[in-house]
């Protein structure tokens, strides 16, 4: 009499496993329509399909977020690459974007694959609710994506008098903030663009930004150079210290100057003493 009951219990257990597995598969398939929706209506002139243009996205993420993206033994980042089709590169531990304590996550591939990888990355980050007056608010925490973009390309995203970026915010519903020039130094070659809002809004805004950048004539060379440096020097190239000897230290330089006759005497000095002193000082500098 116990055997039918055991068989029924086993059948119920198997059915539950099938249901759980089906739900898990459905959850894992969400990234494809999310990326496709974000790419809707975007593309380059010609035969390039919507979402098929080649792009790169240099993102900044916290060290804690980097751990969530990497996963145990690197399994998560490998799965993101496999499921999205994008290449995912992360700066090493302790290597931060200049002036920050954040690591660099470089995504490259088609627009659709890069957006899919962004979706999967956001899925792995903690979903903590917003705190309001010491209590958890009903509204979930908004997603945020911080991108580093070449200063030469930022103008295309901002538009004349900021019109393009306003259009992007209206289209996506996300908030987009471009780092002010006042926060930059002359040596900074990139500006930070922060996109925040709901998941779909953020993906749409990132899609609009990357699509616009990919249409710029300067983007292709910027993309090639960024990928080349990432593959040869790493995502955070080592900064030469001031004590390091310049590669030009041993270079031989010849300088020819045209002088008026009345100025030659000042260079020679009385009985050639000034010229001799100049040669002696040069000898000290060479040593």
C-alpha atoms as one frame of an Amber mdcrd trajectory, in Angstrom:
protein
   0.000   0.000   0.000   2.941   2.349   0.604   4.347   1.994  -2.916   1.624
   4.029  -4.727   1.999   6.824  -2.178   5.769   6.851  -2.662   5.338   6.929
  -6.439   2.890   9.829  -6.157   5.297  11.728  -3.913   8.135  11.122  -6.361
   5.971  12.296  -9.273   5.072  15.499  -7.412   8.756  16.131  -6.679   9.742
  15.628 -10.325   6.939  17.919 -11.493   8.111  20.609  -9.069  11.675  20.317
 -10.362  10.459  20.683 -13.957   8.460  23.800 -13.012  11.426  25.370 -11.199
  13.748  24.600 -14.097  11.287  26.148 -16.572  11.001  29.338 -14.501  14.778
  29.537 -14.232  15.119  29.255 -18.003  12.511  31.959 -18.547  14.309  34.293
 -16.148  17.587  33.698 -17.954  16.024  34.549 -21.313  14.926  38.045 -20.259
  18.137  39.706 -21.411  17.504  39.110 -25.149  14.184  40.974 -25.440  15.461
  43.669 -23.055  18.446  44.412 -25.298  16.323  44.160 -28.456  13.822  46.625
 -27.023  16.603  49.046 -26.125  17.961  48.852 -29.698  14.582  49.473 -31.315
  14.782  52.067 -34.048  18.565  52.395 -33.796  21.133  51.644 -36.467  23.645
  53.099 -38.848  23.035  54.190 -42.441  23.538  51.335 -44.875  23.106  47.615
 -44.384  23.939  47.493 -40.656  20.887  46.095 -38.849  19.535  47.665 -35.680
  21.889  46.713 -32.846  24.464  45.244 -35.226  26.964  48.121 -35.159  30.308
  47.519 -33.423  30.738  49.443 -30.164  32.746  49.529 -26.967  31.632  50.688
 -23.550  34.092  51.538 -20.804  32.222  51.260 -17.511  33.347  52.095 -13.973
  32.222  49.768 -11.190  33.019  49.493  -7.499  35.323  46.810  -6.197  32.382
  45.084  -4.499  30.397  45.098  -7.744  33.427  43.696  -9.562  33.381  40.708
  -7.235  29.719  40.050  -8.090  30.474  40.308 -11.810  33.475  37.960 -11.616
  31.763  35.289  -9.535  33.357  32.277  -7.911  36.380  31.216  -9.934  35.409
  33.637 -12.717  32.294  31.612 -13.565  29.916  34.587 -13.657  31.970  36.737
 -16.020  32.476  33.746 -18.311  28.720  33.139 -18.327  28.046  36.803 -19.149
  30.386  36.580 -22.130  28.825  33.328 -23.306  25.216  34.501 -22.994  25.756
  37.974 -24.441  28.351  37.353 -27.146  30.264  40.444 -25.989  33.861  40.454
 -24.824  34.137  41.435 -21.169  37.450  42.700 -19.734  37.941  43.820 -16.144
  40.903  45.695 -14.680  42.906  43.783 -12.097  42.331  44.097  -8.360  43.895
  47.312  -7.068  43.937  48.919 -10.533  41.456  51.792 -10.508  40.335  54.397
 -12.998  42.431  57.557 -12.434  41.103  59.721  -9.619  38.592  57.100  -8.425
  38.429  53.890  -6.402  36.523  52.121  -9.179  37.658  49.417 -11.560  37.219
  49.478 -15.331  34.884  47.061 -17.104  35.404  47.155 -20.871  32.628  45.697
 -23.026  33.071  45.232 -26.770  31.013  43.675 -29.552  27.797  44.557 -31.340
  25.462  47.058 -29.722  22.973  44.277 -28.964  25.606  42.052 -27.332  27.041
  44.909 -25.257  23.582  45.898 -24.012  22.894  42.266 -23.146  26.099  42.118
 -21.120  25.081  45.336 -19.301  21.708  43.768 -18.491  23.354  40.598 -17.155
  25.860  42.638 -15.140  23.077  44.674 -13.507  21.255  41.429 -12.718  24.231
  40.277 -10.651  24.446  43.419  -8.521  22.675  43.517  -5.145  19.068  44.710
  -5.382  18.851  46.656  -2.149  15.829  48.914  -1.550  16.233  52.662  -1.155
  16.381  53.748   2.496  14.052  56.582   3.494  13.956  57.977   7.043  15.638
  54.862   8.391  13.118  52.530   6.759  13.216  50.613   3.495  11.153  52.434
   0.883   8.720  50.570  -1.323  10.548  51.765  -4.438  13.453  49.465  -5.374
  16.946  50.848  -5.846  17.517  52.424  -9.251  20.185  51.045 -11.536  23.133
  53.231 -12.467  25.743  52.890 -15.192  28.858  55.079 -15.235  30.696  55.329
 -18.560  34.025  56.895 -19.520  33.821  58.540 -22.954  36.474  60.355 -24.967
  36.259  64.129 -24.544  36.424  64.458 -28.327  33.262  62.367 -28.670  31.209
  63.811 -25.815  30.005  66.690 -27.945  27.994  64.262 -30.086  26.181  63.012
 -26.979  25.562  66.477 -25.521  24.462  68.117 -28.759  24.057  71.809 -29.484
  23.211  73.563 -26.214  22.543  70.156 -24.656  19.619  69.343 -26.950  20.729
  65.786 -27.818  21.125  64.704 -24.229  17.728  66.211 -23.373  16.205  64.206
 -26.225  17.869  61.055 -24.879  16.420  61.631 -21.413  12.956  62.234 -22.837
  13.172  59.135 -25.052  14.496  56.805 -22.341  13.064  58.301 -19.172  16.477
  57.903 -17.536  18.575  60.593 -15.889  21.842  61.340 -17.721  24.624  63.421
 -16.185  27.783  64.417 -18.054  30.814  65.305 -15.942  31.308  69.110 -16.036
  34.463  70.456 -17.648  35.235  72.232 -14.380  35.931  68.841 -12.769  38.517
  67.912 -15.410  42.197  68.679 -15.732  43.898  69.453 -19.067  45.421  65.957
 -19.035  42.053  64.164 -18.704  41.197  62.598 -22.057  37.785  61.253 -21.004
  34.593  62.499 -19.368  32.269  60.434 -17.208  28.627  59.974 -18.187  26.312
  58.575 -15.500  22.953  57.056 -16.450  20.433  56.204 -13.730  16.842  55.018
 -13.540  14.828  51.840 -13.974  16.481  48.895 -15.725  14.752  49.339 -19.101
  15.269  53.112 -18.996  18.986  52.743 -18.331  19.422  50.209 -21.140  17.598
  52.476 -23.572  19.697  55.493 -22.609  22.953  53.522 -22.932  21.763  52.266
 -26.337  21.068  55.828 -27.511  24.487  57.016 -26.319  26.445  54.144 -27.879
  24.482  54.350 -31.124  25.250  58.067 -31.430  28.931  57.523 -30.643  29.207
  54.736 -33.231  27.923  57.107 -35.927  30.728  59.611 -35.243  33.658  59.504
 -37.666  36.155  59.561 -34.779  34.601  56.606 -32.935  36.153  53.846 -35.030
  39.728  55.015 -34.380  38.921  55.586 -30.692  37.517  52.058 -30.426  40.520
  50.493 -32.169  42.995  52.403 -29.990  41.136  51.562 -26.770  41.058  47.843
 -27.585  44.711  47.882 -28.659  45.821  49.523 -25.414  43.648  47.141 -23.381
  45.266  44.131 -25.033  48.851  45.399 -24.812  49.044  47.605 -21.703  45.959
  46.613 -19.741  42.828  48.618 -18.993  44.765  50.918 -16.642  48.157  51.628
 -18.301  50.991  52.044 -15.809  51.800  55.683 -15.114  55.461  56.591 -15.528
  56.855  57.985 -12.270  58.660  61.321 -12.256  61.923  59.627 -11.223  61.906
  57.397 -14.282  64.524  58.397 -16.869  63.018  59.664 -20.080  63.496  57.628
 -23.249  64.796  60.860 -24.835  67.510  61.323 -22.217  70.212  59.982 -24.520
  68.881  61.534 -27.702  71.298  63.808 -29.588  69.809  67.152 -30.502  71.270
  69.889 -32.695  69.860  73.407 -32.495  70.698  75.993 -35.124  70.062  79.654
 -34.302  70.390  82.684 -36.556  71.967  85.656 -34.726  72.538  89.246 -35.711
  76.188  90.295 -35.857  75.744  92.571 -32.842  74.393  89.637 -30.776  77.287
  87.261 -31.445  79.541  89.119 -29.042  77.079  88.613 -26.196  77.192  84.850
 -26.742  80.989  84.693 -27.037  81.734  87.021 -24.147  85.092  88.616 -23.386
  87.786  86.365 -24.868  85.140  83.636 -25.308  84.465  83.259 -21.552  80.655
  83.224 -21.858  80.684  80.487 -24.486  83.100  78.457 -22.352  80.801  78.757
 -19.332  77.831  77.606 -21.394  79.769  74.537 -22.508  80.798  73.769 -18.928
  77.196  73.984 -17.662  76.071  71.712 -20.482  78.702  69.192 -19.436  77.361
  69.202 -15.850  73.809  68.588 -17.079  74.960  65.689 -19.258  76.466  64.028
 -16.216
